[in-house]
PDB file of C-alpha atoms in Angstrom:
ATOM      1  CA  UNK U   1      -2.224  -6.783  -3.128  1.00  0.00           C
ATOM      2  CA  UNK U   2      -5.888  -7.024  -1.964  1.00  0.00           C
ATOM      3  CA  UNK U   3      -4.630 -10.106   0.548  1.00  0.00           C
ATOM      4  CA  UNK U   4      -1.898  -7.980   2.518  1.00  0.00           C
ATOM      5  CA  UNK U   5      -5.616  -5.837   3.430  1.00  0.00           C
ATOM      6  CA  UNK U   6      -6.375  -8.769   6.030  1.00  0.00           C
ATOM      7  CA  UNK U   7      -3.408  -8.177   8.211  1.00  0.00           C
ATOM      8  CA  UNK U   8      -2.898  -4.481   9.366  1.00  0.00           C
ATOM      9  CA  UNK U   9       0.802  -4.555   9.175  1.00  0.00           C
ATOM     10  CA  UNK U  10       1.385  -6.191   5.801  1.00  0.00           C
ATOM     11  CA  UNK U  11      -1.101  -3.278   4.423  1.00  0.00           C
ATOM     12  CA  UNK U  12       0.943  -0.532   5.540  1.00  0.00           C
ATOM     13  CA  UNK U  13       3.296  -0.462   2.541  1.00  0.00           C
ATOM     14  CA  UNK U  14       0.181  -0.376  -0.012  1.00  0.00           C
ATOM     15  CA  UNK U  15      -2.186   1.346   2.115  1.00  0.00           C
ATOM     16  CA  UNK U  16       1.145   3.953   1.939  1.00  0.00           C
ATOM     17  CA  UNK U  17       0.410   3.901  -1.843  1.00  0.00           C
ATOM     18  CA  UNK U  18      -2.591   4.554  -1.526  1.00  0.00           C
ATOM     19  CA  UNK U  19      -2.671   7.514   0.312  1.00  0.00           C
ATOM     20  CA  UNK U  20      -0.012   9.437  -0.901  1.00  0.00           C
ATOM     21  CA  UNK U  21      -1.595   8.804  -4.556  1.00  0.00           C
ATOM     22  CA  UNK U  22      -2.754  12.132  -5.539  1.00  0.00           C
ATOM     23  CA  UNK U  23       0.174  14.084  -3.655  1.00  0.00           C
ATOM     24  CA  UNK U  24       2.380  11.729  -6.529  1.00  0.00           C
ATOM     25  CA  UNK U  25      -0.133  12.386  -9.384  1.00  0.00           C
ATOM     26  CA  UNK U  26       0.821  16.316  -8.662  1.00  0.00           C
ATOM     27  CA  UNK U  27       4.822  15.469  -8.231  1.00  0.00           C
ATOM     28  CA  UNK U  28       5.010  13.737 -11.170  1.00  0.00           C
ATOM     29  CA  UNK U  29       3.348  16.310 -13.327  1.00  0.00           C
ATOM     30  CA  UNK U  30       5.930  18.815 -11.843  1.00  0.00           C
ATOM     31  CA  UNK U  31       8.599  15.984 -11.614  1.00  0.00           C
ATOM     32  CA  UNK U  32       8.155  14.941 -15.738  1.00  0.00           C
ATOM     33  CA  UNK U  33       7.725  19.214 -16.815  1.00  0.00           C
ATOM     34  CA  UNK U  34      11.326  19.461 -15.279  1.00  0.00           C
ATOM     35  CA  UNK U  35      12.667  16.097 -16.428  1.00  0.00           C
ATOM     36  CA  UNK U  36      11.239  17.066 -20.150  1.00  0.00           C
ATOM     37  CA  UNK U  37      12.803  20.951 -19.960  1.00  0.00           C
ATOM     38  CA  UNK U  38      16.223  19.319 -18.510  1.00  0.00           C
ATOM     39  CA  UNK U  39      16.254  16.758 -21.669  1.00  0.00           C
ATOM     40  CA  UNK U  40      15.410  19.303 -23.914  1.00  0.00           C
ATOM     41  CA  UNK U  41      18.287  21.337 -22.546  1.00  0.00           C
ATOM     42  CA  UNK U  42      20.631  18.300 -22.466  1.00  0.00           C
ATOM     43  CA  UNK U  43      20.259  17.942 -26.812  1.00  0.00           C
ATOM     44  CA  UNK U  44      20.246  21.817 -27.319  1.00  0.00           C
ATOM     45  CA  UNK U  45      23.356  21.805 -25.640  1.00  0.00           C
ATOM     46  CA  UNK U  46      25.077  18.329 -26.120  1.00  0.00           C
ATOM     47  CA  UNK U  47      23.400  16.841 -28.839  1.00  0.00           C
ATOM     48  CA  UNK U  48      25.721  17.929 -31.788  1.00  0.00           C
ATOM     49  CA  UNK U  49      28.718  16.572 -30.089  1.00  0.00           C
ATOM     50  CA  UNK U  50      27.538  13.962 -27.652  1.00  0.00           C
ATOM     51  CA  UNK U  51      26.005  10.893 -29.350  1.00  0.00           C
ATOM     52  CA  UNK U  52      23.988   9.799 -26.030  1.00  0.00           C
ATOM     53  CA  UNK U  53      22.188  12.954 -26.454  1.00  0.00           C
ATOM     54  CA  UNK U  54      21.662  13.255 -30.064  1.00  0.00           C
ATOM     55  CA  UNK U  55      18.074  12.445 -30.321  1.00  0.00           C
ATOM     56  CA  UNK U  56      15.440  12.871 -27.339  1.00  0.00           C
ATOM     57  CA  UNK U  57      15.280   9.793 -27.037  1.00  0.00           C
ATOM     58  CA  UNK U  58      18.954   9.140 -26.180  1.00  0.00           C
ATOM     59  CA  UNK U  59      18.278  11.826 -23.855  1.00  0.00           C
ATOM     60  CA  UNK U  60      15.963  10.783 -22.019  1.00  0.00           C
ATOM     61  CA  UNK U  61      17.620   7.391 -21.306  1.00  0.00           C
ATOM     62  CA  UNK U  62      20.809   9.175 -20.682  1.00  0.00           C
ATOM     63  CA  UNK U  63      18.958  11.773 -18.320  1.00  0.00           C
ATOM     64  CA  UNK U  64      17.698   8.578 -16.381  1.00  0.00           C
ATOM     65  CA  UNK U  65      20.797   6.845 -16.051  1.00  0.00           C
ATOM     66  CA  UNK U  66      22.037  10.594 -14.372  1.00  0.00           C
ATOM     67  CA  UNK U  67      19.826   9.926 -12.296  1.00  0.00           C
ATOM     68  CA  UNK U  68      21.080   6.909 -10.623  1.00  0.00           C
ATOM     69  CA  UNK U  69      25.232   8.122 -10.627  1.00  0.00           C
ATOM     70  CA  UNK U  70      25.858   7.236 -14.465  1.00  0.00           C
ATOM     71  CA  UNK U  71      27.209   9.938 -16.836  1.00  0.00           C
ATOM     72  CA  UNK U  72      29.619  10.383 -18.519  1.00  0.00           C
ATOM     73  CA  UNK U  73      31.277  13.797 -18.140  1.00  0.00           C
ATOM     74  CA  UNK U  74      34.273  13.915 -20.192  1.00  0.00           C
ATOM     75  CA  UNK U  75      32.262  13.444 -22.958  1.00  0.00           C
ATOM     76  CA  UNK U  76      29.969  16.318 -21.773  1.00  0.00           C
ATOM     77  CA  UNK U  77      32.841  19.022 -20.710  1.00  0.00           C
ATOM     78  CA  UNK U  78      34.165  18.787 -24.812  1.00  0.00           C
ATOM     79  CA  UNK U  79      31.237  21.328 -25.465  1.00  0.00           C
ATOM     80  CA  UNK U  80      32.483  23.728 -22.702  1.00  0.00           C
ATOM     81  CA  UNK U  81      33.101  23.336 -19.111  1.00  0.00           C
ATOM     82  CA  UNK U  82      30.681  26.313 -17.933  1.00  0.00           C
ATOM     83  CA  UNK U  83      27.785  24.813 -20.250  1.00  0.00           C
ATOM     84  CA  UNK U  84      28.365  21.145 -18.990  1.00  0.00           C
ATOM     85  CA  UNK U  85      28.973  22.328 -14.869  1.00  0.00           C
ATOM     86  CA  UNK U  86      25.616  24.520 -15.357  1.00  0.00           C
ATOM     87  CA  UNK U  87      23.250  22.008 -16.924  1.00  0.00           C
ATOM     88  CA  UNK U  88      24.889  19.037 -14.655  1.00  0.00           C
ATOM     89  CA  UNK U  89      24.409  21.104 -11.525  1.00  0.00           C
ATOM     90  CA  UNK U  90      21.224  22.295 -12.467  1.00  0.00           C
ATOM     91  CA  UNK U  91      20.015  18.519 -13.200  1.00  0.00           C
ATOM     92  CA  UNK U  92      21.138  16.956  -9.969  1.00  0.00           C
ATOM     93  CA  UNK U  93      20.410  20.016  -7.933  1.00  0.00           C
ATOM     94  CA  UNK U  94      16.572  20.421  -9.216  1.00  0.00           C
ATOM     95  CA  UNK U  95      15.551  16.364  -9.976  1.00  0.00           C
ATOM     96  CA  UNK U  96      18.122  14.507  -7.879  1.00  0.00           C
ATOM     97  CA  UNK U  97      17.985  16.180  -4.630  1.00  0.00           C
ATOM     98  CA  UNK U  98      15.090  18.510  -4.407  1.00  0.00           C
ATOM     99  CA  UNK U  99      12.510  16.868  -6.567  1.00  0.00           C
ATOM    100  CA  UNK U 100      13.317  12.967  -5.548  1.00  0.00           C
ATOM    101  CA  UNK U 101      13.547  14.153  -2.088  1.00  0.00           C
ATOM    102  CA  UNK U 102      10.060  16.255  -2.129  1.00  0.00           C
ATOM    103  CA  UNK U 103       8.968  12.384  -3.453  1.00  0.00           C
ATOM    104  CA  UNK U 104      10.397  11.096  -0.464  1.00  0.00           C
ATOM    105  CA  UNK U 105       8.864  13.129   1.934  1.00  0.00           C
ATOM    106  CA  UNK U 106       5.396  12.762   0.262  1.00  0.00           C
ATOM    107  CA  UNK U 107       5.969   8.774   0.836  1.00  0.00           C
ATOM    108  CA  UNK U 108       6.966   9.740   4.604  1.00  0.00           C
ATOM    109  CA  UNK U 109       4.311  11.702   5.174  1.00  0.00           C
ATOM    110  CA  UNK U 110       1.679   9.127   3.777  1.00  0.00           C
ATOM    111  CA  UNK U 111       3.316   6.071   5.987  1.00  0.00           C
ATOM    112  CA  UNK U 112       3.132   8.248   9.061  1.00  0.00           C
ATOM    113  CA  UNK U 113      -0.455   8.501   9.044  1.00  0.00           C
ATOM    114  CA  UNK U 114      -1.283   4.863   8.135  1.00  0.00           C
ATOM    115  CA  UNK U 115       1.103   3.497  10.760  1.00  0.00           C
ATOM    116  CA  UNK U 116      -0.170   5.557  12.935  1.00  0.00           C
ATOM    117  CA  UNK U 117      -3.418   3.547  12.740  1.00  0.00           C
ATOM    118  CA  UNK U 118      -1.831   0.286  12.750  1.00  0.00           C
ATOM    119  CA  UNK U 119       0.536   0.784  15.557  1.00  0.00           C
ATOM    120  CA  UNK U 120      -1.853  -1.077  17.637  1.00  0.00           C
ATOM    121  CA  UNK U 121      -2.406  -4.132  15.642  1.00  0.00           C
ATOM    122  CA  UNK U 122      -1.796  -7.409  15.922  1.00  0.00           C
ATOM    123  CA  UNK U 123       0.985  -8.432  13.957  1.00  0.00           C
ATOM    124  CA  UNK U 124       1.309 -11.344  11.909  1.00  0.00           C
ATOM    125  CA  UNK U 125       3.181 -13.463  14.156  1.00  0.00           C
ATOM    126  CA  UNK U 126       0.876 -12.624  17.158  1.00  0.00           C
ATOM    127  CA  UNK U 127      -1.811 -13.137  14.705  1.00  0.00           C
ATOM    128  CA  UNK U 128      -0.592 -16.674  13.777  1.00  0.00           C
ATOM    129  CA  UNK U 129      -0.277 -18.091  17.044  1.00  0.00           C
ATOM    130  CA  UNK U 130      -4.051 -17.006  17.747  1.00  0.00           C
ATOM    131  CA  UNK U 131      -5.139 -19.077  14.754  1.00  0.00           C
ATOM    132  CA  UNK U 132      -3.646 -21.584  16.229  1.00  0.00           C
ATOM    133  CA  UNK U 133      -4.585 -21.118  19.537  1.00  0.00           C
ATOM    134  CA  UNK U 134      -7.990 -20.847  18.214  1.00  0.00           C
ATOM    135  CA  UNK U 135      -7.172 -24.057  16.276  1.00  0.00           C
ATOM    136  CA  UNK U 136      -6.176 -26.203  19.246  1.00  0.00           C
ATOM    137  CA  UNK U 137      -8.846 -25.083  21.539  1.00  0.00           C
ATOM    138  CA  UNK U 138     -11.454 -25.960  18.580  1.00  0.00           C
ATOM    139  CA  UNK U 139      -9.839 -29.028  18.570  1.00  0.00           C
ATOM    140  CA  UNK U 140      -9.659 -29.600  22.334  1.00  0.00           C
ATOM    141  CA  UNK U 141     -13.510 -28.586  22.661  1.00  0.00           C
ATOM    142  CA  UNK U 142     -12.614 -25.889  24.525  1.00  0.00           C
ATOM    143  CA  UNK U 143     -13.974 -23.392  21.665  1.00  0.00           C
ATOM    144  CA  UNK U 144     -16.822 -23.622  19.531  1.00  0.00           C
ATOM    145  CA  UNK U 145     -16.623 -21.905  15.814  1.00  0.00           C
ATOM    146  CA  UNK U 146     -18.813 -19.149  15.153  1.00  0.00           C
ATOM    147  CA  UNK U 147     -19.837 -21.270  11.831  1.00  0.00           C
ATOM    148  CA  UNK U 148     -21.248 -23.898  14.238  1.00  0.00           C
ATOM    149  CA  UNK U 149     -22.746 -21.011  16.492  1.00  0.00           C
ATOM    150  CA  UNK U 150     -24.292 -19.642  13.050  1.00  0.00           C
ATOM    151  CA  UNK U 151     -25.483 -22.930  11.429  1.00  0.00           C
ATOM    152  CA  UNK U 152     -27.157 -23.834  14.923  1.00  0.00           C
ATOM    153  CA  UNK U 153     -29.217 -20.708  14.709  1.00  0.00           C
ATOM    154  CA  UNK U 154     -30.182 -21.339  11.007  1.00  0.00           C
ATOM    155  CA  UNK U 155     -31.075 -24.834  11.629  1.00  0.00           C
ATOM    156  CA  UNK U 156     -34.116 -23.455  14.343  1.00  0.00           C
ATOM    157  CA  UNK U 157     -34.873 -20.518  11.589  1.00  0.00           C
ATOM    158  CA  UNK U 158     -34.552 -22.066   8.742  1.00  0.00           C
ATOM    159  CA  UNK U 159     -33.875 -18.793   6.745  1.00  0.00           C
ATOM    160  CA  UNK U 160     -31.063 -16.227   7.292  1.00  0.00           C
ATOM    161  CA  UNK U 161     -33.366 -13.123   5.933  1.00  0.00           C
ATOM    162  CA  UNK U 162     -35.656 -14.076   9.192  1.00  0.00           C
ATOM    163  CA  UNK U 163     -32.570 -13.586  11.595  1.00  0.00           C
ATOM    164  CA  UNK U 164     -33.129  -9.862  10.138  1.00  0.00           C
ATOM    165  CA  UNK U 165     -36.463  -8.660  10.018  1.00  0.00           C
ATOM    166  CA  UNK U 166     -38.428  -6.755  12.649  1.00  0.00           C
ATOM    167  CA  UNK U 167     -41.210  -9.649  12.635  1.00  0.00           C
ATOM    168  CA  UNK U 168     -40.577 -12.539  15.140  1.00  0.00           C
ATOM    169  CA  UNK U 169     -39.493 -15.432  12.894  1.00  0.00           C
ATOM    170  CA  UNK U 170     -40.953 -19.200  13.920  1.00  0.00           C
ATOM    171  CA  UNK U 171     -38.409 -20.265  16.463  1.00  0.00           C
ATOM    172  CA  UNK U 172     -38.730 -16.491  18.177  1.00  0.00           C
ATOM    173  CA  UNK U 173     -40.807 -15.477  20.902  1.00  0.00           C
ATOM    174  CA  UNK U 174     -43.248 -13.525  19.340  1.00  0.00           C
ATOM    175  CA  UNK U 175     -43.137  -9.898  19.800  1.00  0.00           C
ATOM    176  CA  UNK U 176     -39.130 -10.076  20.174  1.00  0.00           C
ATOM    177  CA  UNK U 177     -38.509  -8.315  16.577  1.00  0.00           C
ATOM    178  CA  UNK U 178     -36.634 -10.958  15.441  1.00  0.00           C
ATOM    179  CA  UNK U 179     -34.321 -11.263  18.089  1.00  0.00           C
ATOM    180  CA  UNK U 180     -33.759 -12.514  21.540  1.00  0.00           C
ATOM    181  CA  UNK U 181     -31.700 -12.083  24.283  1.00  0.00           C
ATOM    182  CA  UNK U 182     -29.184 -15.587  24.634  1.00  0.00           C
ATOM    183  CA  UNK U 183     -27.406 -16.345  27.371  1.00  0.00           C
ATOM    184  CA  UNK U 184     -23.487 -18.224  27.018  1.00  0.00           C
ATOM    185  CA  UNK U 185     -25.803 -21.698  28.375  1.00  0.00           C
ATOM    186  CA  UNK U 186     -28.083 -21.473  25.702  1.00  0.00           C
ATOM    187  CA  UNK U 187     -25.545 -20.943  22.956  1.00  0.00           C
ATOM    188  CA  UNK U 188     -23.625 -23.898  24.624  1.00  0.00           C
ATOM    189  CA  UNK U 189     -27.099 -26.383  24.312  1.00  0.00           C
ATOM    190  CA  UNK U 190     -27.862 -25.266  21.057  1.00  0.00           C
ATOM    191  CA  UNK U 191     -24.673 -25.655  19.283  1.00  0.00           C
ATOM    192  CA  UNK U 192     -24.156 -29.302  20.867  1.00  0.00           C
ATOM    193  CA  UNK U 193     -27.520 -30.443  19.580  1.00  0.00           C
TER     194      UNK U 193
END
């Protein structure tokens, strides 16, 4: 997903991720405890009469299809009604609607702050039609690209670790560390050479 990271508003969604990572790696600790005591529960209770939660491994899968709106309760009230309304409340009250929606908020939370700083971003249509306004104008002659600016300057170096040092490079005025002062004209007559 490292190529969404070049347009601000395509990296919202996994710069999201990324943020709210170690608020999940605490939810889900909490999140699987209770998931792991409700299963547990589910076969103490169910598992001699109720073949989806014979085994904990039936009840797990049966605990996650819960989750999503699938039981099967008729099966489930043959132990007792009072045994199956307690656990079943207890499961959708503690992992379907507080814990999922703690989850939730954690992922709110997280996109507030990194759309927050990319509220002022270009987006990627407005970023598209500047590539290719940059494009046409490149085309046009009306803009010169900063790899022609840069390869002009190398050409009257000759090496790129001299456009850095403190020393006045051949090409430099001496005494200017390196570096002078360029007017727009001067970039202009270099680059066209």
């Amino acid at each position: 997903f490292k190529s969404f990271d070049a347009q601000p508003r395509l990296a919202v969604v996994t710069q999201t991720l990324v943020t709210a990572t170690q608020d999940m790696i605490h939810f889900f600790i909490i999140f699987f405890s209770c998931y792991f005591c409700m299963m547990v529960n589910a076969v103490l209770l169910f598992g001699q009469d109720v073949e989806d939660f014979s085994t904990l491994g039936r009840a797990m899968i049966c605990c996650f299809r819960i989750l999503f709106g699938g039981w099967d309760y008729e099966d489930m009230r043959a132990v007792g009604l009072l045994q199956c309304a307690s656990w079943l409340w207890g499961f959708i009250m503690i992992l379907l609607l507080l814990l999922l929606n703690i989850l939730l908020a954690i992922l709110m939370d997280a996109y507030a702050v990194v759309q927050s700083s990319a509220e002022n971003k270009l987006s990627l249509p407005r970023q598209i039609s500047e590539m290719v306004r940059r494009y046409r104008q490149t085309q046009l002659k009306q803009r010169v690209r900063l790899n022609d600016i840069w390869a002009a300057f190398f050409k009257a170096v000759g090496d790129e670790k001299d456009m850095l040092v403190a020393e006045a490079a051949p090409g430099f005025a001496p005494n200017s560390g390196g570096r002078e002062e360029i007017t727009p004209q001067e970039i202009i007559s270099r680059v066209q050479k």
